[in-house]
Amino acid sequence: MLLWFVIAYLAISIAIGLVAALRVHNSNDYITAGRHLPIYIVFAAVFATWFGAETVLGISATFLREGLGGLVSDPFGASLCLILVGLFFARPLYRMNLLTIGDFYRQRYNRPVELITSICIALSYLGWVSAQITALGLVFNVLSQGDISREAGMIIGASVVLVYTLFGGMWSVALTTFFQMIIIVLGLFYIAYLVAGMSGGVGTVISHAAENGKFQFWPRLELADILMFIAAWVTMGFGSIPQQDVFQRVNSSKNENVAVYGSILGGSAYFLFAFVPLFLAYAATLIDPQMVAGLIDKDSQLILPTLIFNHMPLYAQVIFFGALLSVIMSTASGTLLAPSVTISENILKGLFREMNDSQFLLMTRGVVICFALIVTGYALHTDATIHKMVENAYKVTLVAAFIPLVFGIYWKRATTQGAACAIVAGLGIWIVLEIANPSGLWPPQLAGLVAAFTGMLAGSLLPQWYGTPNQPAPA
């Protein structure tokens, strides 16, 4: 019965996505929803896209093992990213009227800079989208009580998300995530209400977590711990700023004020609501400590689904798994579209001298299919946790794309040579340290960020031997 309710929910989501696809008449509609989205849709798209499988299943499991100290990257870094985008990046980028974030690097610098940063941005989505596909496989496996394997569940889930994303693009992503956000908020709040009653109340759960040191957030005053803490925070907080999915929500807004406030409000809501899954997971230790003890090392991502499946009535199970599927699908659709658009616009399109809008739209949809196949294959063969897949996704954009973006907007003296030096230095140091000394004093991605910063300054201030004359920064 539960599985049939879930199937009905999936059918509704597909229907909404396909109805939204009727609004798609050209590539601009497909990629930016024609820049028509009002603030409540932008807010929902920002919140629901980032409130993904890692938030419900990943960071909640990490909280049980490591406490708040293990969540520096997400939700603390992730929400920081969204708020920073609203405060410092949404307005200047919106005014440039770009199609993708990769277009910024071409307009501000040149084609090679656009190509390299766009490849890095597209690669960063491999882990994030795969995390959502992995979570879909887990959900279908639990719902069917093992009759559907995780592998088959991944394929089913990826196929559902692909269908409405393929046809509707950003319109489908926007309208389905708005519907899914309502399910997420109402569903998880209601489940939290039920769980609070079963565990002795919110105060009891919080007190118990505090007594067991789960609210210890700041690192020890030792250099290695401090550097690791900073690296985790900036990887998500800075590394996810130059991302197409973030930019796509900003750029789809109907005006620049909507772009600014939609991002700030979405990021703030994400940070606050992310604590609901943490509460649910820790309450599980009071409701069923034996179950938690059995899964914490074996597969901690199953703790919340198992709690709901074993201790909740059918209607509550329907609400929880409906909310969970909303969480996963809203993120999966947005993060499937974003890299596909980047690959089409900033990598492949430059290989063709003449391509009309219909041909470009067809190519973009083809890339969506190919990328869906790639991430599903990766999800089927990786053994990384959901939280770890997401956490690692932004290292490459942190070292390669963040510094050229910031300096390109806010430093008029930033040059193409400076951007090239930043990319080469950042990627070079990061790759070398990841191979030679990944557990050293300096986390590789933090060292790569410092190298990129140094490369930008040196490359821009020294005599110019490479690139076109400096382009003006956005107004």
mmCIF file of C-alpha atoms in Angstrom, residues 198-414:
data_model
loop_
_atom_site.group_PDB
_atom_site.id
_atom_site.type_symbol
_atom_site.label_atom_id
_atom_site.label_comp_id
_atom_site.label_asym_id
_atom_site.label_seq_id
_atom_site.Cartn_x
_atom_site.Cartn_y
_atom_site.Cartn_z
ATOM 1 C CA MET A 198 7.486 9.457 21.097
ATOM 2 C CA SER A 199 10.850 10.633 22.466
ATOM 3 C CA GLY A 200 9.686 12.678 25.456
ATOM 4 C CA GLY A 201 9.511 16.100 23.825
ATOM 5 C CA VAL A 202 11.830 18.485 22.012
ATOM 6 C CA GLY A 203 13.514 19.602 25.241
ATOM 7 C CA THR A 204 14.353 16.036 26.212
ATOM 8 C CA VAL A 205 15.994 15.329 22.857
ATOM 9 C CA ILE A 206 18.004 18.568 22.882
ATOM 10 C CA SER A 207 19.149 18.063 26.480
ATOM 11 C CA HIS A 208 20.245 14.515 25.762
ATOM 12 C CA ALA A 209 22.188 15.610 22.683
ATOM 13 C CA ALA A 210 23.879 18.403 24.641
ATOM 14 C CA GLU A 211 24.881 16.029 27.439
ATOM 15 C CA ASN A 212 26.518 13.762 24.883
ATOM 16 C CA GLY A 213 28.554 16.565 23.329
ATOM 17 C CA LYS A 214 26.683 16.693 20.020
ATOM 18 C CA PHE A 215 26.595 20.501 19.973
ATOM 19 C CA GLN A 216 30.370 20.905 20.035
ATOM 20 C CA PHE A 217 30.978 22.934 16.870
ATOM 21 C CA TRP A 218 34.278 24.827 17.015
ATOM 22 C CA PRO A 219 37.570 22.984 16.439
ATOM 23 C CA ARG A 220 40.302 22.503 18.989
ATOM 24 C CA LEU A 221 42.834 25.340 19.129
ATOM 25 C CA GLU A 222 45.391 23.401 17.136
ATOM 26 C CA LEU A 223 46.576 24.486 13.695
ATOM 27 C CA ALA A 224 45.679 21.251 11.920
ATOM 28 C CA ASP A 225 42.141 21.242 13.312
ATOM 29 C CA ILE A 226 41.610 24.926 12.550
ATOM 30 C CA LEU A 227 42.788 24.521 8.945
ATOM 31 C CA MET A 228 40.565 21.473 8.459
ATOM 32 C CA PHE A 229 37.602 23.404 9.863
ATOM 33 C CA ILE A 230 38.204 26.363 7.541
ATOM 34 C CA ALA A 231 38.673 24.047 4.553
ATOM 35 C CA ALA A 232 35.370 22.279 5.201
ATOM 36 C CA TRP A 233 33.520 25.575 5.569
ATOM 37 C CA VAL A 234 34.912 27.291 2.466
ATOM 38 C CA THR A 235 34.613 24.188 0.284
ATOM 39 C CA MET A 236 30.828 24.472 0.394
ATOM 40 C CA GLY A 237 30.572 28.131 1.364
ATOM 41 C CA PHE A 238 32.791 29.444 -1.457
ATOM 42 C CA GLY A 239 33.172 26.476 -3.800
ATOM 43 C CA SER A 240 29.454 26.215 -4.506
ATOM 44 C CA ILE A 241 29.071 29.903 -5.426
ATOM 45 C CA PRO A 242 30.328 29.512 -9.041
ATOM 46 C CA GLN A 243 27.701 26.844 -9.778
ATOM 47 C CA GLN A 244 25.174 26.775 -12.580
ATOM 48 C CA ASP A 245 22.251 25.639 -10.402
ATOM 49 C CA VAL A 246 22.733 28.613 -8.045
ATOM 50 C CA PHE A 247 23.166 31.020 -10.947
ATOM 51 C CA GLN A 248 20.192 29.502 -12.789
ATOM 52 C CA ARG A 249 17.830 30.397 -9.965
ATOM 53 C CA VAL A 250 19.223 33.918 -9.773
ATOM 54 C CA ASN A 251 19.044 34.350 -13.537
ATOM 55 C CA SER A 252 15.491 32.954 -13.836
ATOM 56 C CA SER A 253 14.094 35.646 -11.524
ATOM 57 C CA LYS A 254 11.780 38.240 -13.008
ATOM 58 C CA ASN A 255 13.973 41.092 -11.736
ATOM 59 C CA GLU A 256 17.200 41.621 -9.820
ATOM 60 C CA ASN A 257 15.504 42.268 -6.476
ATOM 61 C CA VAL A 258 13.783 38.893 -6.712
ATOM 62 C CA ALA A 259 17.166 37.364 -7.534
ATOM 63 C CA VAL A 260 18.733 38.930 -4.428
ATOM 64 C CA TYR A 261 16.017 38.274 -1.877
ATOM 65 C CA GLY A 262 15.022 34.880 -3.253
ATOM 66 C CA SER A 263 18.570 33.643 -2.682
ATOM 67 C CA ILE A 264 18.954 35.202 0.782
ATOM 68 C CA LEU A 265 15.578 33.963 2.007
ATOM 69 C CA GLY A 266 16.103 30.518 0.491
ATOM 70 C CA GLY A 267 19.516 30.183 2.131
ATOM 71 C CA SER A 268 18.234 31.338 5.504
ATOM 72 C CA ALA A 269 15.268 28.955 5.375
ATOM 73 C CA TYR A 270 17.567 26.126 4.351
ATOM 74 C CA PHE A 271 19.822 26.700 7.361
ATOM 75 C CA LEU A 272 16.948 26.778 9.848
ATOM 76 C CA PHE A 273 15.008 23.850 8.402
ATOM 77 C CA ALA A 274 18.114 21.654 8.108
ATOM 78 C CA PHE A 275 17.950 21.149 11.868
ATOM 79 C CA VAL A 276 14.666 19.235 11.577
ATOM 80 C CA PRO A 277 16.346 16.060 10.201
ATOM 81 C CA LEU A 278 19.023 16.399 12.902
ATOM 82 C CA PHE A 279 16.290 16.388 15.537
ATOM 83 C CA LEU A 280 14.615 13.358 13.951
ATOM 84 C CA ALA A 281 17.860 11.396 13.761
ATOM 85 C CA TYR A 282 18.871 12.075 17.339
ATOM 86 C CA ALA A 283 15.365 11.327 18.599
ATOM 87 C CA ALA A 284 15.817 7.896 17.037
ATOM 88 C CA THR A 285 18.553 7.178 19.588
ATOM 89 C CA LEU A 286 15.968 7.613 22.346
ATOM 90 C CA ILE A 287 13.106 5.809 20.622
ATOM 91 C CA ASP A 288 15.037 2.786 19.318
ATOM 92 C CA PRO A 289 18.631 2.801 20.586
ATOM 93 C CA GLN A 290 19.194 -0.819 19.554
ATOM 94 C CA MET A 291 18.296 -0.069 15.927
ATOM 95 C CA VAL A 292 20.559 2.992 15.874
ATOM 96 C CA ALA A 293 23.451 1.036 17.397
ATOM 97 C CA GLY A 294 23.054 -1.636 14.735
ATOM 98 C CA LEU A 295 23.033 0.799 11.805
ATOM 99 C CA ILE A 296 25.366 3.590 12.929
ATOM 100 C CA ASP A 297 28.484 1.851 11.589
ATOM 101 C CA LYS A 298 26.848 -0.506 9.114
ATOM 102 C CA ASP A 299 24.735 2.003 7.126
ATOM 103 C CA SER A 300 23.825 5.119 9.093
ATOM 104 C CA GLN A 301 21.875 6.559 6.148
ATOM 105 C CA LEU A 302 19.151 3.979 6.885
ATOM 106 C CA ILE A 303 18.475 5.174 10.442
ATOM 107 C CA LEU A 304 15.723 7.668 9.651
ATOM 108 C CA PRO A 305 13.877 5.527 7.066
ATOM 109 C CA THR A 306 14.043 2.522 9.402
ATOM 110 C CA LEU A 307 12.716 4.566 12.328
ATOM 111 C CA ILE A 308 9.718 5.698 10.286
ATOM 112 C CA PHE A 309 9.108 2.271 8.804
ATOM 113 C CA ASN A 310 9.235 0.461 12.157
ATOM 114 C CA HIS A 311 7.563 2.956 14.495
ATOM 115 C CA MET A 312 5.075 5.032 12.488
ATOM 116 C CA PRO A 313 1.551 4.250 11.258
ATOM 117 C CA LEU A 314 0.925 3.962 7.518
ATOM 118 C CA TYR A 315 -0.317 7.531 7.054
ATOM 119 C CA ALA A 316 2.838 8.902 8.722
ATOM 120 C CA GLN A 317 4.990 6.676 6.521
ATOM 121 C CA VAL A 318 3.239 8.058 3.447
ATOM 122 C CA ILE A 319 3.897 11.622 4.646
ATOM 123 C CA PHE A 320 7.561 10.974 5.453
ATOM 124 C CA PHE A 321 8.469 9.116 2.293
ATOM 125 C CA GLY A 322 6.484 11.595 0.219
ATOM 126 C CA ALA A 323 8.503 14.398 1.802
ATOM 127 C CA LEU A 324 11.737 12.455 1.373
ATOM 128 C CA LEU A 325 11.068 11.826 -2.304
ATOM 129 C CA SER A 326 10.237 15.527 -2.696
ATOM 130 C CA VAL A 327 13.560 16.387 -1.086
ATOM 131 C CA ILE A 328 15.530 14.116 -3.386
ATOM 132 C CA MET A 329 13.687 14.776 -6.644
ATOM 133 C CA SER A 330 13.721 18.559 -6.267
ATOM 134 C CA THR A 331 17.502 18.487 -5.882
ATOM 135 C CA ALA A 332 18.068 15.818 -8.531
ATOM 136 C CA SER A 333 16.115 17.651 -11.232
ATOM 137 C CA GLY A 334 17.854 20.983 -10.666
ATOM 138 C CA THR A 335 21.321 19.483 -10.437
ATOM 139 C CA LEU A 336 20.759 17.315 -13.504
ATOM 140 C CA LEU A 337 19.765 20.307 -15.617
ATOM 141 C CA ALA A 338 22.561 22.636 -14.470
ATOM 142 C CA PRO A 339 25.660 20.723 -15.673
ATOM 143 C CA SER A 340 23.889 19.652 -18.855
ATOM 144 C CA VAL A 341 23.248 23.292 -19.742
ATOM 145 C CA THR A 342 26.846 24.214 -18.928
ATOM 146 C CA ILE A 343 28.206 21.433 -21.139
ATOM 147 C CA SER A 344 25.929 22.446 -24.024
ATOM 148 C CA GLU A 345 26.410 26.216 -23.872
ATOM 149 C CA ASN A 346 30.023 26.550 -22.756
ATOM 150 C CA ILE A 347 31.746 23.423 -24.028
ATOM 151 C CA LEU A 348 29.936 21.933 -27.029
ATOM 152 C CA LYS A 349 28.343 24.987 -28.622
ATOM 153 C CA GLY A 350 31.741 26.525 -29.335
ATOM 154 C CA LEU A 351 32.623 23.515 -31.491
ATOM 155 C CA PHE A 352 29.878 24.403 -33.984
ATOM 156 C CA ARG A 353 30.093 27.563 -36.051
ATOM 157 C CA GLU A 354 26.425 27.794 -36.870
ATOM 158 C CA MET A 355 23.626 26.432 -34.685
ATOM 159 C CA ASN A 356 20.105 27.778 -34.513
ATOM 160 C CA ASP A 357 18.065 27.850 -31.327
ATOM 161 C CA SER A 358 16.109 24.683 -32.094
ATOM 162 C CA GLN A 359 19.297 22.733 -32.723
ATOM 163 C CA PHE A 360 20.837 24.063 -29.508
ATOM 164 C CA LEU A 361 17.753 23.075 -27.524
ATOM 165 C CA LEU A 362 17.851 19.586 -29.041
ATOM 166 C CA MET A 363 21.542 19.250 -28.206
ATOM 167 C CA THR A 364 20.923 20.383 -24.618
ATOM 168 C CA ARG A 365 18.236 17.750 -24.143
ATOM 169 C CA GLY A 366 20.599 15.149 -25.554
ATOM 170 C CA VAL A 367 23.227 16.181 -23.014
ATOM 171 C CA VAL A 368 20.639 15.864 -20.212
ATOM 172 C CA ILE A 369 20.111 12.224 -21.228
ATOM 173 C CA CYS A 370 23.846 11.515 -21.432
ATOM 174 C CA PHE A 371 24.606 13.146 -18.096
ATOM 175 C CA ALA A 372 21.771 11.225 -16.434
ATOM 176 C CA LEU A 373 23.301 7.972 -17.694
ATOM 177 C CA ILE A 374 26.760 8.979 -16.452
ATOM 178 C CA VAL A 375 25.688 9.951 -12.932
ATOM 179 C CA THR A 376 23.511 6.846 -12.599
ATOM 180 C CA GLY A 377 26.472 4.705 -13.586
ATOM 181 C CA TYR A 378 28.685 6.508 -11.088
ATOM 182 C CA ALA A 379 26.087 6.077 -8.339
ATOM 183 C CA LEU A 380 25.859 2.361 -9.083
ATOM 184 C CA HIS A 381 29.603 1.845 -8.678
ATOM 185 C CA THR A 382 30.696 4.219 -5.897
ATOM 186 C CA ASP A 383 30.723 3.263 -2.222
ATOM 187 C CA ALA A 384 30.995 6.847 -0.886
ATOM 188 C CA THR A 385 28.360 8.087 1.562
ATOM 189 C CA ILE A 386 25.773 10.622 0.429
ATOM 190 C CA HIS A 387 27.244 13.351 2.641
ATOM 191 C CA LYS A 388 30.787 12.660 1.433
ATOM 192 C CA MET A 389 29.781 12.724 -2.241
ATOM 193 C CA VAL A 390 28.229 16.162 -1.808
ATOM 194 C CA GLU A 391 31.042 17.473 0.392
ATOM 195 C CA ASN A 392 33.698 16.510 -2.164
ATOM 196 C CA ALA A 393 31.791 17.928 -5.126
ATOM 197 C CA TYR A 394 32.893 21.531 -4.687
ATOM 198 C CA LYS A 395 36.635 21.185 -4.247
ATOM 199 C CA VAL A 396 37.325 21.571 -7.956
ATOM 200 C CA THR A 397 35.188 24.720 -8.330
ATOM 201 C CA LEU A 398 36.701 26.192 -5.166
ATOM 202 C CA VAL A 399 40.236 26.013 -6.570
ATOM 203 C CA ALA A 400 39.459 26.736 -10.230
ATOM 204 C CA ALA A 401 36.377 28.957 -10.570
ATOM 205 C CA PHE A 402 35.783 30.922 -7.367
ATOM 206 C CA ILE A 403 38.725 33.351 -7.478
ATOM 207 C CA PRO A 404 38.257 34.301 -11.179
ATOM 208 C CA LEU A 405 34.569 34.955 -10.464
ATOM 209 C CA VAL A 406 35.108 37.158 -7.397
ATOM 210 C CA PHE A 407 37.971 39.142 -8.863
ATOM 211 C CA GLY A 408 36.252 39.370 -12.236
ATOM 212 C CA ILE A 409 33.297 41.125 -10.609
ATOM 213 C CA TYR A 410 34.987 43.227 -7.933
ATOM 214 C CA TRP A 411 38.530 43.961 -9.151
ATOM 215 C CA LYS A 412 38.826 46.065 -12.297
ATOM 216 C CA ARG A 413 42.494 45.186 -12.691
ATOM 217 C CA ALA A 414 41.822 41.433 -12.942
#
